[in-house]
Amino acid sequence: MTNRRWKTQLGAALALVALLTASAFAQTSASLSGTAQDTQGNVIAGAKVTVTDPIKNQKFEGTTSDAGTFSFPTLQPGTYTLTVEMSGFKKLVKTGIILNIADRQSAGTITLEVGEVTATVEVAADSAELTIKKESGEQSEIITGRQLQEMAVNGRNYLDLMKLIPGTVSTVNGQVAGPGGLGNFNINGTRGNMHNLTIDGTTNVDTGSNGTQHVALNIDTIAEFKVLTSNYQAEYGRSGGGDIKIVTRGGGKEFHGTGYLFHRHEGLNANTYLNNADGFKAPGIQQSQRSLYRYNYAGYNVLGPIRLPGKFLDGLVKDKAFFFWAQEWQRQLVPTGPRQVRVPTAAELAGDFSKTLGPTGTPIVITDPVTGQPFSGNRIPTNRIDPSGQAILKLFNQHENSTGTLPLFNHQSQQSAGYPRREETVRIDYSISSNTHAFARYTKDTDQQILPYGLG
């Protein structure tokens, strides 16, 4: 097969990918607009405008309209450099333009000075100017990936950060990582089941309950976390409450990697007052021990450019394709509430119920199912006891660990619930052309619930 045919088929496949991902790009993208004029305030039409992301080596080109305006409606979040060129004017380069998820950002008025195009005027974006919303009246808050990674988030559950968003009342229990918690906060008075949450533009809400997610990413996978609270555009509809947008990290021109371990142990925590009162103390002090509270989160991530063997194949991806790969294992032992139950005593296993009392302290009378009369002395004869039933009751009797509390209970425990989880994500970004970019992401999220006391 000739190289030309290879390129034709590859181009068709990439065009299909671009078509399928267009919707996702629209949901996660930001827009950048502005106006070009000269020092006299006259608009400049036909000027070449270039927007570049130096990290991902992406470049977008356009020209100013007859009114001197320009717009780039589908830029991915990042830090961009804007270049404006026009014959007879000095080239202007504006750096440090930060675009977050779903931003409608204005670069302001770009003023070109008369001079040779080989001369360059460099300016830095004004952070105060970028903060003022000129293109949209939405109310929103952004939490960057760096903030996510550097903040101490107990349980590493990103929904716990909803407590930082103005106008939000949150009861999220972020101490446990997992897909729950989506219905445990209210944004500007809306119901807890009225939110929408997207990852890379795809809805991540389990519509069976509107209170959980399909997958829960680990924090190191997230590039940005943004919450649109009110007045946002109609394209972010579906729900009447807030719109939570998550964008995953992508690769870049350089290789980088991170490895980490987060550890938590009940020995580092103070015991509760009730646990001390009920005898749930540290190991070695009393038979009744308090619940284990242990987290071991281990993970790593790697990102960088994609390189392939062979001159032809490498030419297709060099400086165009980038990858991000992350894995995290979450081993969680979470405390439960104290459990106090009644199990058979040694005397009851032998058929002796002479000292067995009911909840109110009155004796429990054992009757003979054959005669309907009480057993003598409230004791069941040995020959009337089924050995199989007695063997089963012995399993319960092994857990008798408390005395002096009958008839209410003679067993107390506080076993931990286990939530082992594993999450892995891979993302590929590809620049098809200077103005066409596509990405694909795959996330696998698996977990178990090991509940010592069952459900309900």
Coordinates of C-alpha atoms in Angstrom, one line a residue:
M1 CA 0.0 0.0 0.0
T2 CA 1.4 3.4 -1.0
N3 CA 2.2 6.2 1.5
R4 CA -0.4 8.3 -0.2
R5 CA -3.1 5.7 0.3
W6 CA -2.1 5.3 4.0
K7 CA -2.4 9.1 4.5
T8 CA -5.8 9.2 2.8
Q9 CA -7.2 6.4 5.0
L10 CA -5.6 7.9 8.1
G11 CA -7.0 11.3 7.2
A12 CA -10.5 9.8 6.8
A13 CA -10.3 8.1 10.2
L14 CA -9.1 11.2 12.0
A15 CA -11.9 13.2 10.4
L16 CA -14.4 10.8 11.8
V17 CA -12.8 11.1 15.2
A18 CA -13.0 14.8 15.0
L19 CA -16.6 14.7 14.1
L20 CA -17.4 12.4 17.0
T21 CA -15.5 14.5 19.5
A22 CA -16.9 17.9 18.3
S23 CA -19.7 17.8 20.9
A24 CA -17.3 17.0 23.7
F25 CA -14.9 19.8 22.6
A26 CA -17.8 22.3 22.6
Q27 CA -18.7 21.3 26.2
T28 CA -15.2 21.7 27.6
S29 CA -13.8 24.4 25.3
A30 CA -13.3 28.1 26.0
S31 CA -13.5 31.0 23.6
L32 CA -11.1 33.9 23.0
S33 CA -12.1 37.1 21.2
G34 CA -10.8 40.6 20.7
T35 CA -10.5 43.6 18.4
A36 CA -7.4 44.9 16.5
Q37 CA -6.9 48.6 15.9
D38 CA -4.2 51.1 15.2
T39 CA -2.9 53.8 17.5
Q40 CA -5.6 56.2 16.1
G41 CA -8.4 53.9 17.1
N42 CA -9.2 52.7 13.6
V43 CA -10.1 49.0 13.3
I44 CA -7.7 46.8 11.3
A45 CA -9.3 44.3 9.0
G46 CA -7.6 41.2 7.5
A47 CA -4.9 41.0 10.1
K48 CA -3.5 37.5 10.8
V49 CA -4.3 36.3 14.3
T50 CA -2.5 33.2 15.7
V51 CA -3.2 31.6 19.1
T52 CA -0.7 29.0 20.3
D53 CA -0.5 26.6 23.3
P54 CA 3.3 26.1 23.8
I55 CA 2.7 23.2 26.2
K56 CA 0.8 21.0 23.7
N57 CA 2.3 22.6 20.6
Q58 CA -1.1 23.5 19.3
K59 CA -1.7 26.5 16.9
F60 CA -4.9 28.1 15.7
E61 CA -5.0 30.7 12.9
G62 CA -7.6 33.3 11.8
T63 CA -8.0 36.8 10.5
T64 CA -9.8 39.8 11.7
S65 CA -13.2 40.7 10.2
D66 CA -14.1 44.0 8.5
A67 CA -15.0 45.3 12.0
G68 CA -11.5 44.3 13.2
T69 CA -12.8 41.6 15.5
F70 CA -11.5 38.0 15.8
S71 CA -12.8 34.9 17.7
F72 CA -11.6 31.4 18.5
P73 CA -14.7 29.6 19.8
T74 CA -13.3 26.1 20.6
L75 CA -10.0 26.4 22.5
Q76 CA -9.2 23.8 25.2
P77 CA -8.3 25.1 28.7
G78 CA -4.7 26.2 28.9
T79 CA -2.3 29.2 28.8
Y80 CA -2.1 30.7 25.4
T81 CA 0.0 33.2 23.4
L82 CA -1.8 35.6 21.0
T83 CA 0.0 37.0 18.0
V84 CA -1.4 39.6 15.6
E85 CA 0.4 40.5 12.4
M86 CA -0.4 43.0 9.6
S87 CA 1.6 44.5 6.8
G88 CA 2.8 48.0 7.7
F89 CA 2.5 47.3 11.5
K90 CA 4.8 45.8 14.1
K91 CA 3.9 42.3 15.2
L92 CA 2.3 42.2 18.6
V93 CA 2.7 39.1 20.9
K94 CA 0.5 38.9 24.0
T95 CA 1.5 36.1 26.4
G96 CA 0.0 34.5 29.5
I97 CA -3.7 34.4 28.4
I98 CA -5.3 31.9 30.7
L99 CA -8.4 30.1 29.5
N100 CA -10.4 27.9 31.9
I101 CA -13.2 25.5 31.2
A102 CA -16.2 27.2 29.5
D103 CA -14.6 30.6 29.7
R104 CA -15.8 33.4 27.4
Q105 CA -12.6 35.3 27.5
S106 CA -11.8 38.6 25.9
A107 CA -8.2 39.5 24.9
G108 CA -9.3 43.2 24.9
T109 CA -8.4 45.7 22.2
I110 CA -5.1 44.9 20.5
T111 CA -3.3 48.1 19.4
L112 CA -0.8 47.7 16.6
E113 CA 1.9 50.3 16.1
V114 CA 3.1 51.4 12.7
G115 CA 6.4 49.9 11.7
E116 CA 8.1 46.9 10.1
V117 CA 6.4 43.5 10.6
T118 CA 9.8 42.2 11.6
A119 CA 9.7 44.3 14.7
T120 CA 7.9 42.7 17.6
V121 CA 6.0 44.2 20.5
E122 CA 5.6 41.8 23.5
V123 CA 3.0 42.4 26.2
A124 CA 1.8 40.2 29.1
A125 CA -1.8 39.6 29.7
D126 CA -3.3 41.6 32.6
S127 CA -4.6 39.2 35.2
A128 CA -7.1 41.8 36.4
E129 CA -8.4 42.3 32.9
L130 CA -8.8 38.6 32.5
T131 CA -10.8 38.4 35.7
I132 CA -13.5 40.8 34.4
K133 CA -16.1 39.0 32.4
K134 CA -16.8 41.0 29.3
E135 CA -18.3 38.2 27.1
S136 CA -20.6 36.4 29.6
G137 CA -22.6 37.2 32.7
E138 CA -22.2 33.7 34.2
Q139 CA -21.3 33.2 37.9
S140 CA -18.7 30.4 38.3
E141 CA -15.7 29.3 40.3
I142 CA -12.6 27.5 39.1
I143 CA -10.3 25.2 41.0
T144 CA -7.1 24.4 39.0
G145 CA -5.4 21.1 38.8
R146 CA -2.4 22.4 40.8
Q147 CA -4.7 23.6 43.6
L148 CA -6.4 20.1 43.6
Q149 CA -3.0 18.4 43.9
E150 CA -1.7 20.7 46.6
M151 CA -4.7 21.0 48.9
A152 CA -5.1 18.4 51.7
V153 CA -8.3 16.7 50.6
N154 CA -9.3 14.0 53.1
G155 CA -10.3 10.9 51.1
R156 CA -9.2 12.6 47.8
N157 CA -12.8 13.0 46.7
Y158 CA -13.0 16.1 44.5
L159 CA -16.7 16.6 45.4
D160 CA -15.6 17.6 48.8
L161 CA -14.3 20.8 47.2
M162 CA -17.9 21.9 46.7
K163 CA -17.7 23.3 50.2
L164 CA -15.4 26.0 48.8
I165 CA -17.9 27.3 46.2
P166 CA -19.9 30.4 47.2
G167 CA -23.6 29.8 47.3
T168 CA -23.2 26.1 47.9
V169 CA -24.4 24.2 51.0
S170 CA -22.6 20.8 51.1
T171 CA -23.1 17.8 53.3
V172 CA -20.7 15.6 51.2
N173 CA -18.8 13.1 53.2
G174 CA -15.6 13.3 51.4
Q175 CA -13.7 11.0 53.7
V176 CA -14.3 8.1 51.4
A177 CA -13.3 8.1 47.7
G178 CA -15.8 6.9 45.3
P179 CA -18.6 7.9 42.9
G180 CA -21.1 8.9 45.6
G181 CA -21.9 12.4 47.0
L182 CA -23.3 14.1 43.9
G183 CA -26.7 14.6 45.5
N184 CA -25.3 15.9 48.8
F185 CA -25.0 19.6 48.1
N186 CA -27.3 22.4 47.0
I187 CA -26.2 25.2 44.6
N188 CA -28.1 28.5 45.1
G189 CA -31.0 26.7 46.7
T190 CA -31.6 24.1 44.0
R191 CA -32.3 20.5 44.9
G192 CA -29.5 18.0 45.4
N193 CA -30.6 16.0 42.3
M194 CA -30.6 18.9 39.9
H195 CA -26.9 19.1 39.1
N196 CA -25.1 18.1 36.0
L197 CA -21.5 16.9 36.0
T198 CA -19.4 16.3 32.9
I199 CA -16.0 14.9 32.4
D200 CA -14.4 16.1 29.1
G201 CA -17.8 17.2 28.0
T202 CA -19.5 13.8 28.6
T203 CA -22.3 13.6 31.2
N204 CA -21.1 11.6 34.2
V205 CA -24.4 11.5 36.1
D206 CA -26.0 8.2 36.9
T207 CA -29.5 9.2 35.9
G208 CA -31.0 6.2 37.8
S209 CA -30.7 8.3 40.9
N210 CA -29.1 11.7 39.9
G211 CA -27.1 11.3 43.1
T212 CA -24.1 9.3 42.0
Q213 CA -21.5 9.3 39.2
H214 CA -20.6 6.6 36.7
V215 CA -16.9 7.0 37.4
A216 CA -14.9 8.9 40.0
L217 CA -11.5 10.2 38.8
N218 CA -8.5 10.4 41.1
I219 CA -7.4 14.0 41.8
D220 CA -4.1 13.7 39.9
T221 CA -6.0 13.1 36.7
I222 CA -7.9 16.4 36.8
A223 CA -6.6 19.5 34.9
E224 CA -9.4 21.8 36.0
F225 CA -12.6 21.7 38.1
K226 CA -15.1 24.4 37.4
V227 CA -18.6 25.0 38.8
L228 CA -21.1 27.1 36.9
T229 CA -23.5 28.3 39.5
S230 CA -25.9 30.6 37.7
N231 CA -26.5 32.7 34.6
Y232 CA -24.6 30.3 32.4
Q233 CA -25.2 29.7 28.7
A234 CA -28.1 27.5 27.4
E235 CA -25.6 25.1 25.9
Y236 CA -24.8 23.9 29.5
G237 CA -28.4 22.9 30.2
R238 CA -30.0 19.5 31.1
S239 CA -30.3 20.4 34.8
G240 CA -31.7 23.4 36.6
G241 CA -29.0 23.4 39.2
G242 CA -25.3 24.0 38.9
D243 CA -23.1 22.6 36.1
I244 CA -19.9 21.0 37.2
K245 CA -17.2 20.6 34.6
I246 CA -14.1 18.5 34.8
V247 CA -11.4 18.4 32.2
T248 CA -8.7 15.7 32.4
R249 CA -5.0 16.2 32.0
G250 CA -3.4 15.8 28.6
G251 CA 0.2 15.2 27.5
G252 CA 2.8 17.7 26.4
K253 CA 6.1 18.2 24.5
E254 CA 8.2 16.9 27.5
F255 CA 8.0 13.7 29.5
H256 CA 7.0 14.0 33.1
G257 CA 6.0 11.5 35.8
T258 CA 4.7 11.5 39.3
G259 CA 4.5 8.7 42.0
Y260 CA 2.8 9.1 45.4
L261 CA 1.4 7.3 48.4
F262 CA -1.2 8.7 50.8
H263 CA -1.4 6.9 54.2
R264 CA -3.8 7.2 57.1
H265 CA -3.9 5.2 60.3
E266 CA -6.3 5.2 63.3
G267 CA -3.2 5.3 65.6
L268 CA -2.7 8.9 64.4
N269 CA -6.3 9.9 65.3
A270 CA -7.8 10.6 68.7
N271 CA -10.5 8.3 69.9
T272 CA -14.1 9.6 70.2
Y273 CA -15.7 10.2 73.6
L274 CA -18.4 7.5 73.0
N275 CA -15.8 4.9 71.9
N276 CA -13.9 5.5 75.1
A277 CA -17.1 5.2 77.2
D278 CA -18.2 2.0 75.4
G279 CA -14.8 0.3 75.7
F280 CA -13.8 0.6 72.1
K281 CA -10.2 1.4 72.7
A282 CA -6.8 0.9 71.1
P283 CA -5.5 -2.7 70.5
G284 CA -4.1 -4.4 73.6
I285 CA -6.2 -2.4 76.1
Q286 CA -9.4 -4.2 76.1
Q287 CA -11.0 -7.1 74.1
S288 CA -13.3 -4.6 72.4
Q289 CA -11.2 -2.6 70.0
R290 CA -12.1 0.4 68.1
S291 CA -12.6 0.3 64.3
L292 CA -9.7 0.3 62.0
Y293 CA -9.4 3.6 60.0
R294 CA -6.8 3.1 57.4
Y295 CA -6.2 4.6 53.9
N296 CA -3.5 3.6 51.5
Y297 CA -3.7 5.4 48.2
A298 CA -0.9 4.6 45.8
G299 CA -0.7 5.9 42.3
Y300 CA 1.4 7.3 39.5
N301 CA 1.0 9.2 36.3
V302 CA 3.1 9.7 33.1
L303 CA 2.7 12.1 30.3
G304 CA 4.6 13.3 27.2
P305 CA 4.8 13.1 23.4
I306 CA 4.0 10.0 21.4
R307 CA 6.9 8.6 19.3
L308 CA 6.7 5.7 16.9
P309 CA 9.4 3.6 15.2
G310 CA 10.1 4.3 11.5
K311 CA 10.4 7.6 9.8
F312 CA 7.0 7.5 8.2
L313 CA 5.0 6.6 11.3
D314 CA 7.0 8.9 13.5
G315 CA 6.3 11.7 11.0
L316 CA 2.6 11.2 11.6
V317 CA 2.8 11.8 15.3
K318 CA 5.9 13.9 16.0
D319 CA 4.9 17.1 17.7
K320 CA 1.3 16.2 17.0
A321 CA 0.3 13.4 19.4
F322 CA 0.6 13.4 23.2
F323 CA -0.5 11.0 25.9
F324 CA -1.4 11.0 29.6
W325 CA -1.6 7.8 31.6
A326 CA -2.6 7.4 35.3
Q327 CA -3.4 4.7 37.8
E328 CA -4.4 4.8 41.4
W329 CA -5.2 2.0 43.9
Q330 CA -7.3 3.0 46.9
R331 CA -7.3 0.7 49.9
Q332 CA -9.8 2.0 52.4
L333 CA -10.9 0.7 55.8
V334 CA -13.7 3.0 57.1
P335 CA -15.0 3.0 60.7
T336 CA -18.6 1.9 61.3
G337 CA -20.9 2.7 64.2
P338 CA -20.7 0.6 67.4
R339 CA -22.9 -2.6 67.2
Q340 CA -24.4 -4.2 70.3
V341 CA -26.4 -7.4 69.9
R342 CA -27.6 -10.4 71.9
V343 CA -25.9 -13.8 71.2
P344 CA -26.6 -17.2 72.9
T345 CA -24.8 -17.7 76.3
A346 CA -22.9 -20.9 77.2
A347 CA -25.8 -21.8 79.6
E348 CA -28.4 -21.3 76.8
L349 CA -26.3 -23.5 74.5
A350 CA -26.7 -26.3 77.1
G351 CA -30.5 -25.7 77.2
D352 CA -30.4 -23.8 80.5
F353 CA -32.7 -20.7 80.3
S354 CA -33.3 -20.4 84.0
K355 CA -31.5 -17.0 84.1
T356 CA -32.5 -15.7 80.7
L357 CA -34.4 -12.4 80.9
G358 CA -36.3 -10.4 78.3
P359 CA -35.7 -6.8 77.5
T360 CA -37.8 -5.6 80.4
G361 CA -36.0 -7.9 82.9
T362 CA -38.8 -10.5 83.2
P363 CA -37.9 -14.2 82.8
I364 CA -38.4 -15.8 79.3
V365 CA -40.4 -19.0 79.7
I366 CA -39.4 -21.9 77.4
T367 CA -42.3 -24.2 76.6
D368 CA -42.3 -27.8 75.3
P369 CA -43.6 -27.7 71.7
V370 CA -45.0 -31.2 72.2
T371 CA -47.0 -30.6 75.4
G372 CA -47.3 -26.9 75.3
Q373 CA -46.2 -26.8 78.9
P374 CA -43.1 -25.0 80.3
F375 CA -40.0 -27.1 80.7
S376 CA -39.1 -27.9 84.3
G377 CA -36.8 -25.3 85.7
N378 CA -36.9 -23.6 82.4
R379 CA -34.3 -26.1 81.2
I380 CA -34.5 -28.1 77.9
P381 CA -33.5 -31.7 78.4
T382 CA -30.2 -32.7 76.6
N383 CA -31.9 -35.4 74.6
R384 CA -34.4 -32.8 73.2
I385 CA -31.7 -30.6 71.7
D386 CA -30.9 -30.9 68.0
P387 CA -27.1 -31.3 67.6
S388 CA -27.1 -29.4 64.3
G389 CA -29.0 -26.4 65.7
Q390 CA -26.7 -26.4 68.7
A391 CA -23.6 -26.4 66.4
I392 CA -25.0 -23.4 64.6
L393 CA -25.6 -21.5 67.8
K394 CA -22.1 -22.2 69.0
L395 CA -20.8 -20.1 66.0
F396 CA -22.7 -17.1 67.6
N397 CA -21.6 -18.0 71.1
Q398 CA -17.9 -17.5 70.0
H399 CA -18.6 -13.8 69.8
E400 CA -19.8 -13.3 73.3
N401 CA -17.5 -10.6 74.6
S402 CA -19.4 -8.5 77.0
T403 CA -20.8 -9.3 80.5
G404 CA -23.0 -7.5 82.9
T405 CA -25.2 -6.0 80.2
L406 CA -27.8 -8.7 79.8
P407 CA -30.6 -8.8 78.9
L408 CA -29.9 -6.0 76.5
F409 CA -26.7 -7.3 74.8
N410 CA -23.6 -9.4 75.4
H411 CA -21.7 -8.7 72.2
Q412 CA -20.3 -5.4 71.0
S413 CA -18.2 -4.8 68.0
Q414 CA -17.1 -2.0 65.6
Q415 CA -15.8 -3.7 62.4
S416 CA -14.5 -1.6 59.6
A417 CA -16.0 -1.5 56.1
G418 CA -13.7 -2.1 53.2
Y419 CA -13.8 -0.1 50.0
P420 CA -11.0 -1.2 47.7
R421 CA -10.9 0.7 44.5
R422 CA -8.8 0.9 41.3
E423 CA -9.0 3.7 38.7
E424 CA -7.0 4.1 35.5
T425 CA -7.2 6.7 32.8
V426 CA -5.5 7.2 29.5
R427 CA -5.9 10.2 27.2
I428 CA -4.6 10.8 23.7
D429 CA -4.4 14.3 22.1
Y430 CA -3.8 14.7 18.4
S431 CA -3.4 17.7 16.2
I432 CA -4.8 16.9 12.8
S433 CA -4.1 20.3 11.4
S434 CA -3.3 23.8 12.6
N435 CA -7.0 24.4 13.3
T436 CA -8.3 20.8 14.0
H437 CA -7.5 18.9 17.1
A438 CA -9.0 15.8 18.7
F439 CA -8.7 13.8 21.9
A440 CA -9.9 10.5 23.2
R441 CA -10.0 9.3 26.8
Y442 CA -10.6 5.9 28.4
T443 CA -11.3 5.5 32.1
K444 CA -11.8 2.2 33.9
D445 CA -13.2 2.5 37.5
T446 CA -13.7 -0.6 39.6
D447 CA -14.6 -0.9 43.3
Q448 CA -15.9 -3.2 45.9
Q449 CA -17.9 -2.8 49.1
I450 CA -16.9 -5.2 51.9
L451 CA -19.6 -4.6 54.5
P452 CA -19.2 -6.6 57.7
Y453 CA -22.8 -5.9 58.8
G454 CA -24.4 -6.1 55.4
L455 CA -26.7 -3.6 53.8
G456 CA -29.8 -2.0 55.3

